[in-house]
Coordinates of C-alpha atoms (C1' of nucleotides) in Angstrom, one line a residue:
Chain F
M1 CA 18.7 8.3 -6.5
N2 CA 20.3 6.9 -9.5
T3 CA 20.0 9.7 -12.0
E4 CA 20.5 7.3 -14.9
N5 CA 17.3 5.6 -14.0
V6 CA 15.2 8.6 -13.8
N7 CA 13.2 10.0 -16.7
E8 CA 12.5 13.6 -17.7
N9 CA 9.6 13.7 -15.2
N10 CA 12.1 12.8 -12.5
L11 CA 10.2 9.6 -11.9
P12 CA 12.0 6.3 -11.5
S13 CA 11.6 3.7 -14.3
N14 CA 10.2 0.2 -13.9
F15 CA 9.7 -2.8 -16.1
I16 CA 6.3 -1.6 -17.3
K17 CA 7.8 1.7 -18.6
E18 CA 10.5 -0.3 -20.3
I19 CA 7.9 -2.3 -22.2
I20 CA 5.9 0.8 -23.1
D21 CA 9.1 2.6 -24.3
D22 CA 9.8 -0.4 -26.4
D23 CA 6.3 -0.6 -27.8
L24 CA 6.4 3.1 -28.6
A25 CA 9.8 2.9 -30.2
K26 CA 8.8 -0.1 -32.4
G27 CA 5.5 1.5 -33.4
R28 CA 3.3 -1.2 -31.9
Y29 CA 1.3 1.6 -30.4
A30 CA 1.3 5.3 -31.2
K31 CA 0.2 6.5 -27.7
V32 CA -0.5 5.1 -24.2
H33 CA -4.0 4.3 -23.1
T34 CA -4.6 2.5 -19.8
R35 CA -7.6 1.8 -17.7
F36 CA -8.4 1.1 -14.1
P37 CA -11.0 -1.7 -14.1
P38 CA -12.5 -2.3 -10.6
E39 CA -15.3 -4.7 -10.0
P40 CA -18.0 -2.8 -8.0
N41 CA -18.3 -5.5 -5.3
G42 CA -16.4 -3.8 -2.5
Y43 CA -14.6 -0.8 -1.3
L44 CA -11.2 0.2 -2.7
H45 CA -8.2 -0.4 -0.6
I46 CA -4.6 0.7 -0.7
G47 CA -3.7 -2.1 -3.0
H48 CA -6.1 -0.5 -5.5
A49 CA -4.5 2.8 -4.8
K50 CA -1.3 1.3 -6.1
S51 CA -3.0 0.2 -9.3
I52 CA -4.8 3.6 -9.7
C53 CA -1.6 5.5 -9.3
L54 CA 0.1 3.2 -11.7
N55 CA -2.5 3.3 -14.5
F56 CA -3.4 7.0 -14.2
G57 CA 0.2 7.9 -13.5
L58 CA 1.4 6.1 -16.6
A59 CA -1.2 7.9 -18.7
R60 CA -0.1 11.2 -17.2
E61 CA 3.6 10.6 -17.7
Y62 CA 3.2 9.5 -21.3
K63 CA 0.6 12.2 -22.1
G64 CA -1.9 9.4 -22.8
L65 CA -5.3 8.6 -21.3
C66 CA -6.6 6.4 -18.6
N67 CA -10.2 5.2 -18.4
L68 CA -12.3 4.2 -15.4
R69 CA -14.1 1.1 -16.3
F70 CA -16.3 -0.9 -14.0
D71 CA -16.0 -4.6 -14.5
D72 CA -19.6 -5.4 -13.8
T73 CA -20.1 -8.8 -15.4
N74 CA -21.4 -10.6 -12.3
P75 CA -24.8 -9.1 -11.2
A76 CA -24.8 -11.4 -8.2
T77 CA -22.1 -9.7 -6.3
E78 CA -22.1 -6.1 -7.6
D79 CA -23.9 -3.0 -6.5
V80 CA -24.2 0.7 -7.2
E81 CA -23.2 1.5 -3.6
Y82 CA -19.7 0.4 -4.6
V83 CA -19.7 2.2 -7.9
D84 CA -20.3 5.5 -6.1
S85 CA -17.6 4.9 -3.4
I86 CA -15.1 3.9 -6.1
M87 CA -15.6 7.0 -8.1
E88 CA -15.3 9.1 -5.0
D89 CA -12.0 7.4 -4.0
V90 CA -10.4 7.7 -7.4
R91 CA -11.2 11.4 -7.6
W92 CA -10.1 12.0 -4.0
L93 CA -6.7 10.3 -4.9
G94 CA -6.4 13.1 -7.5
F95 CA -7.1 11.4 -10.7
D96 CA -9.6 12.3 -13.5
W97 CA -11.1 10.0 -16.1
E98 CA -12.7 13.0 -17.7
T99 CA -15.4 11.7 -20.1
R100 CA -14.2 8.2 -20.1
L101 CA -16.4 6.5 -17.5
F102 CA -17.3 3.1 -18.8
Y103 CA -18.8 -0.2 -17.7
A104 CA -18.2 -3.6 -19.1
S105 CA -22.0 -3.7 -19.3
D106 CA -21.8 -0.9 -21.9
Y107 CA -20.4 -3.6 -24.2
F108 CA -22.8 -6.4 -23.6
D109 CA -24.2 -6.0 -27.1
N110 CA -20.7 -6.0 -28.7
L111 CA -19.6 -8.9 -26.6
Y112 CA -22.7 -10.8 -27.7
N113 CA -22.0 -10.1 -31.3
Y114 CA -18.4 -11.2 -30.9
A115 CA -19.6 -14.4 -29.4
V116 CA -21.8 -15.0 -32.4
Q117 CA -18.8 -14.5 -34.7
L118 CA -16.8 -17.0 -32.8
I119 CA -19.7 -19.5 -32.9
K120 CA -20.0 -19.0 -36.7
K121 CA -16.2 -19.6 -37.0
G122 CA -16.6 -22.8 -35.1
M123 CA -14.5 -21.5 -32.2
A124 CA -17.2 -21.6 -29.6
Y125 CA -19.9 -24.1 -28.6
I126 CA -22.8 -24.6 -26.3
D127 CA -22.2 -27.1 -23.6
S128 CA -25.2 -28.9 -22.1
Q129 CA -23.2 -30.6 -19.4
P130 CA -24.1 -29.7 -15.8
S131 CA -21.5 -27.7 -13.9
D132 CA -20.2 -30.7 -12.0
E133 CA -19.6 -32.5 -15.2
I134 CA -17.7 -29.6 -16.6
K135 CA -15.6 -29.5 -13.5
N136 CA -14.9 -33.2 -13.5
T137 CA -13.9 -33.3 -17.2
R138 CA -11.5 -30.3 -16.9
G139 CA -8.7 -32.6 -15.7
T140 CA -6.0 -31.5 -13.3
P141 CA -2.8 -29.5 -13.7
T142 CA -1.0 -32.7 -14.6
E143 CA -3.7 -34.5 -16.5
A144 CA -5.5 -33.4 -19.6
G145 CA -9.2 -32.9 -19.6
T146 CA -11.7 -34.8 -21.7
L147 CA -13.8 -33.5 -24.5
S148 CA -17.4 -32.5 -23.9
P149 CA -19.9 -34.7 -25.8
Y150 CA -21.4 -31.5 -27.1
R151 CA -18.2 -30.1 -28.4
N152 CA -19.0 -30.9 -32.0
R153 CA -22.4 -29.4 -32.4
S154 CA -22.8 -27.6 -35.6
A155 CA -22.5 -23.9 -35.8
E156 CA -26.1 -23.6 -36.7
E157 CA -27.2 -25.6 -33.6
N158 CA -24.8 -23.6 -31.4
L159 CA -26.1 -20.3 -32.7
D160 CA -29.7 -21.4 -32.3
L161 CA -29.1 -22.5 -28.7
F162 CA -27.1 -19.3 -27.9
V163 CA -29.9 -17.1 -29.2
R164 CA -32.4 -19.0 -27.2
M165 CA -30.1 -18.8 -24.2
K166 CA -30.1 -15.0 -24.6
N167 CA -33.9 -15.1 -25.0
G168 CA -34.3 -16.7 -21.6
E169 CA -35.5 -20.1 -22.7
F170 CA -33.3 -21.9 -20.3
K171 CA -32.8 -21.9 -16.6
D172 CA -29.7 -20.8 -14.7
G173 CA -26.9 -23.3 -15.2
E174 CA -28.6 -25.3 -17.9
L175 CA -26.3 -24.3 -20.7
V176 CA -23.0 -22.5 -21.1
L177 CA -21.1 -21.1 -24.0
R178 CA -17.5 -22.3 -24.2
A179 CA -14.5 -21.4 -26.3
K180 CA -13.3 -24.3 -28.3
I181 CA -9.6 -24.3 -27.7
D182 CA -7.7 -27.3 -26.2
M183 CA -8.8 -29.6 -23.4
A184 CA -5.3 -30.9 -23.1
S185 CA -3.6 -27.6 -22.7
P186 CA -1.1 -27.5 -19.8
N187 CA -2.7 -24.1 -19.1
M188 CA -6.0 -24.8 -17.4
N189 CA -7.4 -21.5 -18.7
M190 CA -7.2 -22.8 -22.2
R191 CA -9.3 -25.9 -21.6
D192 CA -12.4 -24.7 -23.3
P193 CA -13.1 -21.8 -20.9
I194 CA -16.6 -20.7 -20.3
M195 CA -17.5 -17.5 -22.0
Y196 CA -21.2 -17.0 -21.0
R197 CA -23.3 -18.4 -18.3
I198 CA -27.1 -18.0 -17.7
R199 CA -28.1 -15.8 -14.7
H200 CA -31.6 -14.6 -14.4
A201 CA -30.6 -11.8 -12.3
H202 CA -31.2 -8.1 -12.0
H203 CA -28.1 -6.1 -13.1
H204 CA -27.5 -2.7 -11.6
R205 CA -27.3 -1.0 -15.0
T206 CA -28.9 -3.2 -17.6
G207 CA -31.8 -4.3 -15.4
E208 CA -33.6 -7.3 -16.8
K209 CA -32.3 -6.9 -20.3
W210 CA -29.9 -9.8 -20.1
C211 CA -30.1 -13.3 -18.6
I212 CA -26.7 -14.3 -19.9
Y213 CA -23.6 -12.7 -18.6
P214 CA -20.0 -12.9 -20.0
M215 CA -17.2 -14.2 -17.8
Y216 CA -14.3 -12.0 -16.9
D217 CA -11.8 -13.7 -19.3
Y218 CA -14.1 -13.2 -22.2
A219 CA -15.3 -9.7 -21.3
H220 CA -12.1 -8.1 -20.1
G221 CA -9.9 -8.2 -23.2
Q222 CA -12.7 -7.3 -25.6
S223 CA -13.6 -4.4 -23.4
D224 CA -10.0 -3.3 -23.4
S225 CA -10.0 -3.7 -27.2
L226 CA -13.2 -1.7 -27.7
E227 CA -11.8 1.2 -25.7
G228 CA -8.5 1.2 -27.6
I229 CA -6.5 0.3 -24.5
T230 CA -2.8 -0.2 -25.4
H231 CA -1.5 -1.5 -22.1
S232 CA -3.8 -3.6 -19.9
I233 CA -2.1 -3.7 -16.6
C234 CA -3.3 -6.3 -14.0
T235 CA -2.0 -8.3 -11.1
L236 CA 0.1 -11.5 -11.2
E237 CA -2.6 -14.0 -10.8
F238 CA -3.8 -13.2 -14.3
E239 CA -0.5 -14.1 -15.9
N240 CA -1.9 -17.6 -16.8
H241 CA -4.8 -15.9 -18.4
R242 CA -2.8 -13.9 -20.9
P243 CA -2.7 -16.6 -23.5
L244 CA -6.5 -16.7 -23.4
Y245 CA -6.7 -12.9 -23.4
N246 CA -4.6 -13.0 -26.6
W247 CA -6.5 -15.9 -28.1
F248 CA -9.8 -14.0 -28.1
V249 CA -8.6 -10.8 -29.7
E250 CA -6.6 -12.7 -32.3
Q251 CA -9.6 -14.9 -33.2
L252 CA -11.8 -11.9 -33.4
G253 CA -9.1 -9.9 -35.4
I254 CA -9.7 -6.8 -33.3
H255 CA -7.3 -4.2 -31.7
H256 CA -4.9 -6.1 -29.5
P257 CA -3.9 -4.5 -26.2
R258 CA -0.9 -5.8 -24.4
Q259 CA -1.6 -7.3 -21.0
I260 CA 1.1 -6.7 -18.4
E261 CA 1.1 -8.2 -14.9
F262 CA 2.6 -6.8 -11.8
A263 CA 2.8 -7.9 -8.1
R264 CA -0.1 -6.7 -6.0
L265 CA 0.6 -4.8 -2.8
N266 CA 1.0 -6.6 0.5
L267 CA 1.4 -4.4 3.6
S268 CA 2.7 -5.7 6.9
Y269 CA 0.3 -6.0 9.8
T270 CA -2.8 -5.8 7.6
I271 CA -4.9 -7.7 5.1
M272 CA -5.9 -6.8 1.6
S273 CA -8.4 -9.5 0.7
K274 CA -11.8 -8.0 -0.1
R275 CA -13.4 -11.1 1.3
K276 CA -11.6 -10.8 4.6
L277 CA -12.2 -7.0 4.8
L278 CA -15.9 -7.7 4.3
Q279 CA -15.7 -10.2 7.1
L280 CA -14.3 -7.6 9.5
V281 CA -17.1 -5.3 8.6
N282 CA -19.9 -7.8 8.8
E283 CA -18.7 -9.3 12.0
K284 CA -18.4 -5.8 13.5
I285 CA -14.8 -6.3 14.3
V286 CA -14.3 -2.8 12.9
N287 CA -16.9 -0.1 12.6
G288 CA -17.6 -0.2 8.8
W289 CA -15.6 0.1 5.7
D290 CA -14.3 3.5 6.7
D291 CA -13.1 2.5 10.1
P292 CA -9.8 4.3 10.4
R293 CA -8.0 1.0 11.1
M294 CA -9.0 -0.3 7.7
P295 CA -6.6 -0.3 4.8
T296 CA -9.5 0.9 2.6
I297 CA -9.0 4.3 0.9
C298 CA -12.0 5.7 2.8
G299 CA -10.6 4.3 6.0
L300 CA -7.2 5.9 5.4
R301 CA -8.9 9.1 4.4
R302 CA -10.9 9.2 7.7
R303 CA -7.7 8.3 9.5
G304 CA -6.1 11.5 8.2
Y305 CA -4.0 10.2 5.3
T306 CA -3.7 12.7 2.4
P307 CA -3.9 11.9 -1.3
E308 CA -0.4 13.2 -1.8
S309 CA 1.0 10.9 0.8
L310 CA -0.7 7.9 -0.8
R311 CA 0.6 8.9 -4.2
N312 CA 4.1 9.3 -2.9
F313 CA 3.9 6.0 -1.2
S314 CA 2.8 4.3 -4.4
E315 CA 5.8 5.9 -6.2
R316 CA 8.2 4.9 -3.5
I317 CA 7.2 1.2 -3.3
G318 CA 7.8 0.8 -7.0
V319 CA 6.4 -1.8 -9.4
A320 CA 7.8 -5.2 -10.1
K321 CA 6.9 -8.8 -10.7
R322 CA 8.2 -10.4 -7.5
D323 CA 5.7 -10.4 -4.8
G324 CA 6.7 -9.2 -1.4
M325 CA 5.6 -7.4 1.7
I326 CA 5.9 -3.7 2.2
D327 CA 6.8 -2.5 5.7
V328 CA 3.8 -0.4 7.0
A329 CA 6.5 1.9 8.4
L330 CA 7.0 3.1 4.8
L331 CA 3.3 4.1 4.6
E332 CA 3.6 5.9 8.0
F333 CA 6.7 7.7 6.8
S334 CA 4.9 8.9 3.8
I335 CA 2.1 10.6 5.8
K336 CA 4.5 12.0 8.4
E337 CA 6.6 13.5 5.7
D338 CA 3.6 15.2 4.1
L339 CA 2.0 16.4 7.3
N340 CA 5.3 17.6 8.8
K341 CA 5.4 20.2 6.0
R342 CA 1.8 21.2 6.1
A343 CA 0.1 20.5 9.5
Q344 CA -0.9 23.3 11.8
R345 CA 0.8 22.7 15.2
V346 CA -1.3 22.9 18.3
M347 CA -0.8 21.9 22.0
A348 CA -3.0 19.1 23.3
V349 CA -2.9 17.1 26.5
L350 CA -4.2 13.6 26.1
N351 CA -3.9 12.3 29.7
P352 CA -4.1 15.5 31.8
L353 CA -2.3 16.1 35.0
K354 CA -3.1 19.3 36.8
L355 CA -0.1 21.6 37.3
V356 CA -0.3 24.7 39.5
I357 CA 2.3 27.5 39.4
D358 CA 2.4 28.6 43.0
N359 CA 4.2 32.0 42.3
Y360 CA 2.1 32.9 39.3
P361 CA -0.4 35.7 39.8
E362 CA -3.9 34.4 40.6
N363 CA -6.0 36.0 37.9
L364 CA -3.4 36.8 35.3
V365 CA -3.8 35.5 31.8
E366 CA -1.0 36.0 29.3
E367 CA -1.3 35.6 25.6
L368 CA 1.9 33.9 24.4
D369 CA 3.1 33.6 20.8
A370 CA 3.3 30.1 19.3
V371 CA 4.6 29.2 15.9
N372 CA 2.0 27.5 13.7
N373 CA 4.5 25.4 11.7
P374 CA 8.3 25.7 12.1
E375 CA 8.6 24.0 8.7
D376 CA 6.6 26.8 7.0
E377 CA 7.1 30.4 8.1
T378 CA 4.2 31.5 5.9
M379 CA 1.8 29.8 8.3
G380 CA 2.5 32.5 10.9
S381 CA 1.8 32.3 14.6
R382 CA -1.0 32.3 17.0
K383 CA -1.7 33.4 20.6
V384 CA -2.0 30.7 23.4
P385 CA -3.4 31.7 26.8
F386 CA -1.3 31.0 29.8
S387 CA -2.4 31.0 33.4
K388 CA -1.7 29.8 36.9
E389 CA -3.4 26.4 36.5
L390 CA -2.4 24.2 33.6
Y391 CA -2.7 20.7 32.4
I392 CA 0.4 18.7 31.3
E393 CA 0.8 15.2 30.0
H394 CA 0.8 12.6 32.7
D395 CA 3.8 11.0 31.0
D396 CA 5.7 14.2 31.3
F397 CA 6.0 13.9 35.1
R398 CA 7.8 11.2 37.1
E399 CA 8.1 11.2 40.8
N400 CA 11.1 9.0 40.5
P401 CA 12.7 9.8 37.2
P402 CA 14.8 7.1 35.5
K403 CA 18.1 8.1 33.9
K404 CA 17.9 10.3 30.9
Y405 CA 14.4 11.4 31.7
F406 CA 14.4 15.0 30.8
R407 CA 10.9 15.9 31.7
L408 CA 9.4 17.1 35.0
S409 CA 10.2 15.6 38.3
P410 CA 10.6 16.9 41.9
G411 CA 13.2 19.5 42.1
N412 CA 13.8 19.5 38.4
E413 CA 13.4 22.2 35.8
V414 CA 11.7 22.0 32.5
R415 CA 10.7 24.5 29.8
L416 CA 7.0 24.9 29.1
R417 CA 6.8 25.2 25.4
Y418 CA 6.4 28.9 24.3
A419 CA 6.2 29.9 28.0
Y420 CA 8.5 29.8 31.0
I421 CA 10.9 27.5 32.7
I422 CA 9.3 26.0 35.7
K423 CA 10.6 24.0 38.7
C424 CA 8.7 21.3 40.5
V425 CA 8.4 22.0 44.2
D426 CA 5.6 19.7 45.4
V427 CA 3.5 16.7 44.5
I428 CA -0.1 16.3 45.8
K429 CA -1.5 12.8 46.0
N430 CA -4.9 11.2 46.1
D431 CA -5.8 8.8 48.9
D432 CA -4.8 5.9 46.7
G433 CA -1.4 7.2 46.3
S434 CA -1.8 8.3 42.7
I435 CA -0.6 11.8 41.8
K436 CA -3.4 14.4 41.9
E437 CA -1.5 17.5 41.0
V438 CA 2.0 18.9 40.7
H439 CA 3.1 22.3 42.1
C440 CA 5.8 24.4 40.5
T441 CA 7.3 27.8 40.6
Y442 CA 8.2 29.7 37.5
D443 CA 11.0 32.0 36.6
P444 CA 9.5 35.2 35.2
E445 CA 12.8 36.0 33.5
T446 CA 12.6 33.0 31.2
K447 CA 9.6 33.9 29.2
S448 CA 9.8 32.6 25.7
G449 CA 11.4 35.2 23.4
S450 CA 12.7 37.3 26.2
A451 CA 16.4 38.2 26.8
Q452 CA 16.8 35.5 29.5
S453 CA 14.9 32.9 27.5
G454 CA 18.1 31.4 26.2
R455 CA 18.8 29.6 29.4
K456 CA 19.2 25.9 28.7
V457 CA 17.1 23.2 30.2
K458 CA 17.1 19.6 29.1
G459 CA 13.4 19.2 28.4
T460 CA 10.5 21.1 26.9
I461 CA 7.0 19.9 27.6
H462 CA 3.6 21.0 26.2
W463 CA 0.7 22.2 28.3
V464 CA -2.8 23.7 28.1
S465 CA -4.3 26.4 30.3
A466 CA -6.9 24.7 32.5
Q467 CA -9.5 27.4 32.3
H468 CA -9.1 27.8 28.6
A469 CA -8.9 24.1 27.6
I470 CA -11.3 22.6 25.1
D471 CA -12.5 19.1 26.1
T472 CA -12.3 16.6 23.3
E473 CA -12.4 12.9 22.6
V474 CA -9.3 11.4 21.0
R475 CA -9.1 8.0 19.3
L476 CA -5.7 6.4 19.2
Y477 CA -5.3 3.7 16.6
D478 CA -2.7 1.0 16.4
R479 CA -2.1 -1.7 13.9
L480 CA -5.2 -4.0 13.4
F481 CA -3.1 -7.2 13.6
T482 CA -0.4 -8.4 15.9
V483 CA 1.6 -10.2 13.2
E484 CA 3.2 -9.1 10.0
D485 CA 1.3 -11.4 7.8
P486 CA -2.1 -12.3 9.3
S487 CA -3.1 -14.3 6.3
G488 CA 0.1 -16.2 6.1
D489 CA -0.6 -18.8 8.7
K490 CA -2.1 -22.0 7.3
E491 CA -3.2 -23.3 10.7
K492 CA -4.7 -20.2 12.3
D493 CA -7.5 -17.9 11.0
F494 CA -6.5 -14.3 10.3
K495 CA -8.9 -13.1 12.9
S496 CA -7.0 -14.8 15.7
F497 CA -4.3 -12.2 15.1
I498 CA -6.5 -9.2 15.7
N499 CA -4.9 -6.6 17.9
S500 CA -7.3 -6.2 20.8
E501 CA -5.7 -2.8 21.5
S502 CA -6.0 -1.4 18.0
L503 CA -8.4 1.3 19.3
T504 CA -8.0 3.3 22.5
V505 CA -10.6 6.0 23.2
L506 CA -9.5 9.0 25.4
N507 CA -12.4 11.1 26.7
N508 CA -10.7 13.7 28.8
C509 CA -8.4 15.4 26.4
K510 CA -7.6 19.1 26.7
I511 CA -6.7 21.2 23.7
E512 CA -5.7 24.9 23.4
P513 CA -8.6 27.1 22.4
F514 CA -7.3 27.6 18.8
I515 CA -8.8 24.2 18.1
K516 CA -12.3 25.7 18.2
S517 CA -11.9 26.8 14.6
A518 CA -11.2 23.2 13.4
K519 CA -13.4 21.7 10.7
C520 CA -14.1 18.2 9.7
G521 CA -11.1 16.5 8.2
N522 CA -8.7 19.2 9.3
K523 CA -5.3 17.9 10.2
F524 CA -3.0 19.0 13.1
Q525 CA 0.2 18.1 14.7
F526 CA -0.4 17.8 18.5
E527 CA 3.1 18.8 19.5
R528 CA 5.3 16.0 20.7
L529 CA 2.5 13.5 20.2
G530 CA 1.6 13.0 16.6
Y531 CA -0.7 13.9 13.8
F532 CA -4.4 14.0 14.4
C533 CA -7.5 14.9 12.3
V534 CA -11.0 15.9 13.1
D535 CA -13.2 12.8 12.6
S536 CA -15.5 13.4 9.7
K537 CA -18.3 11.3 11.1
D538 CA -18.6 11.7 14.8
S539 CA -17.5 15.2 15.4
T540 CA -20.1 17.9 16.0
E541 CA -19.8 21.7 16.4
N542 CA -19.5 21.4 20.2
N543 CA -17.9 18.1 20.5
L544 CA -14.8 17.6 18.5
V545 CA -13.5 14.0 18.0
F546 CA -10.0 13.5 16.8
N547 CA -8.4 10.5 15.1
R548 CA -4.7 9.9 15.6
T549 CA -3.3 9.4 12.1
V550 CA 0.2 8.5 13.2
P551 CA 2.3 9.2 16.2
L552 CA 5.5 11.2 16.1
R553 CA 8.7 9.3 16.5
D554 CA 9.1 8.7 20.2
T555 CA 12.8 8.6 21.1
W556 CA 12.2 8.5 24.8
A557 CA 9.9 5.5 24.6
K558 CA 12.6 3.8 22.6
I559 CA 15.2 4.6 25.3
E560 CA 13.0 3.4 28.0
R561 CA 12.3 0.1 26.3
G562 CA 16.0 -0.4 26.2
Chain K
rU1 C1' 5.7 -35.2 -10.2
rG2 C1' 2.4 -30.5 -15.5
rC3 C1' 2.4 -25.3 -17.0
rC4 C1' 3.4 -20.1 -15.9
rG5 C1' 6.2 -16.6 -13.0
rG6 C1' 9.7 -15.1 -9.4
rG7 C1' 14.5 -15.1 -6.1
rU8 C1' 19.7 -8.3 -5.2
rC9 C1' 20.8 -5.3 2.3
rG10 C1' 15.8 -6.7 7.8
rU11 C1' 11.9 -4.4 3.9
rC12 C1' 10.9 -2.4 -1.0
rU13 C1' 13.5 -1.1 -5.4
rA14 C1' 17.8 0.2 -9.1
rA15 C1' 21.8 -1.8 -12.4
rC16 C1' 20.4 -3.9 -19.1
rG17 C1' 28.4 -7.3 -19.9
rG18 C1' 32.3 -2.6 -16.9
rU19 C1' 33.0 0.5 -9.1
rA20 C1' 26.1 -3.4 -6.4
rG21 C1' 23.2 2.4 -5.6
rG22 C1' 18.6 4.7 -3.4
rA23 C1' 14.5 4.8 0.1
rC24 C1' 12.3 2.8 4.6
rU25 C1' 13.8 0.4 9.1
rA26 C1' 17.7 -0.2 12.9
rC27 C1' 21.9 1.8 15.4
rG28 C1' 25.3 5.9 16.5
rC29 C1' 26.6 11.2 16.4
rC30 C1' 25.2 16.5 15.5
rC31 C1' 21.4 20.0 16.0
rU32 C1' 16.9 21.4 18.5
rU33 C1' 12.2 26.0 23.1
rU34 C1' 8.6 19.5 19.7
rG35 C1' 13.3 13.5 22.9
rG36 C1' 9.5 16.0 16.4
rA37 C1' 11.7 17.6 11.9
rG38 C1' 16.5 18.0 9.8
rG39 C1' 21.9 16.9 9.0
rC40 C1' 26.0 13.4 9.1
rG41 C1' 27.5 8.5 9.6
rU42 C1' 27.3 3.0 10.4
rC43 C1' 25.5 -2.0 9.8
rU44 C1' 23.6 -5.5 6.5
rG45 C1' 22.7 -7.9 0.1
rC46 C1' 23.6 -10.4 -5.8
rA47 C1' 19.8 -18.3 -3.3
rG48 C1' 23.7 -22.2 -4.6
rA49 C1' 27.1 -24.7 -8.0
rG50 C1' 29.3 -24.8 -12.6
rG51 C1' 30.3 -22.5 -17.4
rU52 C1' 31.1 -18.3 -21.4
rU53 C1' 34.1 -13.7 -21.0
rC54 C1' 39.7 -9.5 -20.0
rG55 C1' 35.3 -8.7 -17.0
rA56 C1' 28.8 -11.6 -15.0
rA57 C1' 23.5 -9.5 -10.5
rU58 C1' 23.2 -9.2 -15.9
rC59 C1' 24.4 -14.4 -20.9
rC60 C1' 24.2 -20.3 -20.7
rU61 C1' 23.5 -25.0 -17.8
rC62 C1' 22.1 -27.6 -13.5
rU63 C1' 20.2 -27.4 -8.4
rC64 C1' 17.5 -25.3 -4.4
rC65 C1' 13.6 -22.1 -2.6
rC66 C1' 9.0 -19.1 -3.2
rG67 C1' 4.3 -17.7 -5.6
rG68 C1' 0.1 -18.7 -9.1
rC69 C1' -3.2 -22.1 -11.9
rA70 C1' -8.3 -27.5 -11.5
rG71 C1' -15.3 -20.9 -10.0
rC72 C1' -20.9 -21.2 -14.5
rC73 C1' -15.7 -15.3 -9.3
rA74 C1' -12.8 -11.2 -10.8

RNA sequence: UGCCGGGUCGUCUAACGGUAGGACUACGCCCUUUGGAGGCGUCUGCAGAGGUUCGAAUCCUCUCCCGGCAGCCA
């Protein structure tokens, strides 16, 4: 890391911090106050996590504040269900808005009064044109729009109509309040944008109090201003809105936050559009918003991702203005890095193959020592029962081993993790020719930890004692899409790229008895396989269900692929 | 064809007129009772062309490419 580009918190800089440093140095603002402003119309996804980490992270770094504000200006699409999940997700990510939980709807009175001021100044007017007409007279990016015939109503008339609008004297869509700016502006957002529309709708917080609702462009900046926000950070698509954002606060003469735009997160092999995610849920392509294949925060949580890994990921991807595509491998690296340091290790066999040790005493059970986490001595060790009949992974035996295959095969020796070196002496088959069980002999001198245990064998495989094994269900997840950018194809719908093998359910998995103590959400490394967590929804006391968070690097698979 | 914003290794991201660096990925090697982890190393980059300058990724000009903008959505 370039030390010159790292601040005292040891965090790398970015263009937003440079702007903030400059604002602070020049005295434009005395402190930093940001906000995370979700619309409660869907679940948060990892793209939001980037924004949350950015906004709360900046506040933390500059010893400032960050508010949580729900942008609830459109009662038609918003719901409390989403409000609750959003708060849960932000908290889970590790951020705290303390007492500063706000809603744009908290400011409906202020916004109304500001609108009255603008009307009185002659900067806003009531338009009686139907929506089609407004659309048709807006012009195009290359042609100016035309003036509304209602553009020059007197302030008195505008005020009267606005009050009556608020009082519910008009139907939905009948009138609209517009800012009077410039119908010929090359920036479409400045062509007399709509500030208020009529919606006789129930609002999740204000109930029936209002039948007029402010538009985003009008509500957002003024809400920022009222909260004393200094840096209003949003995504690139709002760049063209900044002149309008500035126009409102300048006309009103109120506190002027600085809007800064950054590139939203795009992740390979997934989609981030709320609309498309909703489609996956509605069409039951996935099992709900928290399906572990979803890029939602609740999905990642259920998948086994930790808040730390997501925060590290956010820091690692950086913040910039050019939009790009982050390799999902970076996300996977972040969780493996975290879990490697913290996850309890355990032996689990996903696709069991019976292994009998012919020369091992019939009824003997040994309790062998196994390290809980080689990366963290303080996690100690545990006992694992060993006996004559074991299960090993089907993949760990080959009757005709290819070159460089270090695992078990006829006549070959292998180490049983934490136990003995064994040698394969026989293979029993089913009628159909498939392998039924494998017979081995063990070398009693090679017990793990003993004097002779130092003997070298090429491979070490994991195992579970058959009579002690706990049966579980394990769900293996793979990327939801088969292509890097499922939304990038203009011809084909994103759903045509769904990976039909994104979920594999294994019902006959065997895990060492230690797993009995596992609780919902607990995370483990199944040695040599990957990281797994106890599913928080479908697990019961007697029937544990595991989700594979991410597999371990599989060097052998790579060799075999060529 | 209007306006706004962008183009630095395969992918992200640094450099603020002075040796193009880091991370991920990939590929080697070392190590290993996890073919994990870790360590070491390698590959690959300033969109192009001019200019200013002792010196340009950085400043200027032109060209090319990419993204956004015509909801009473946010």
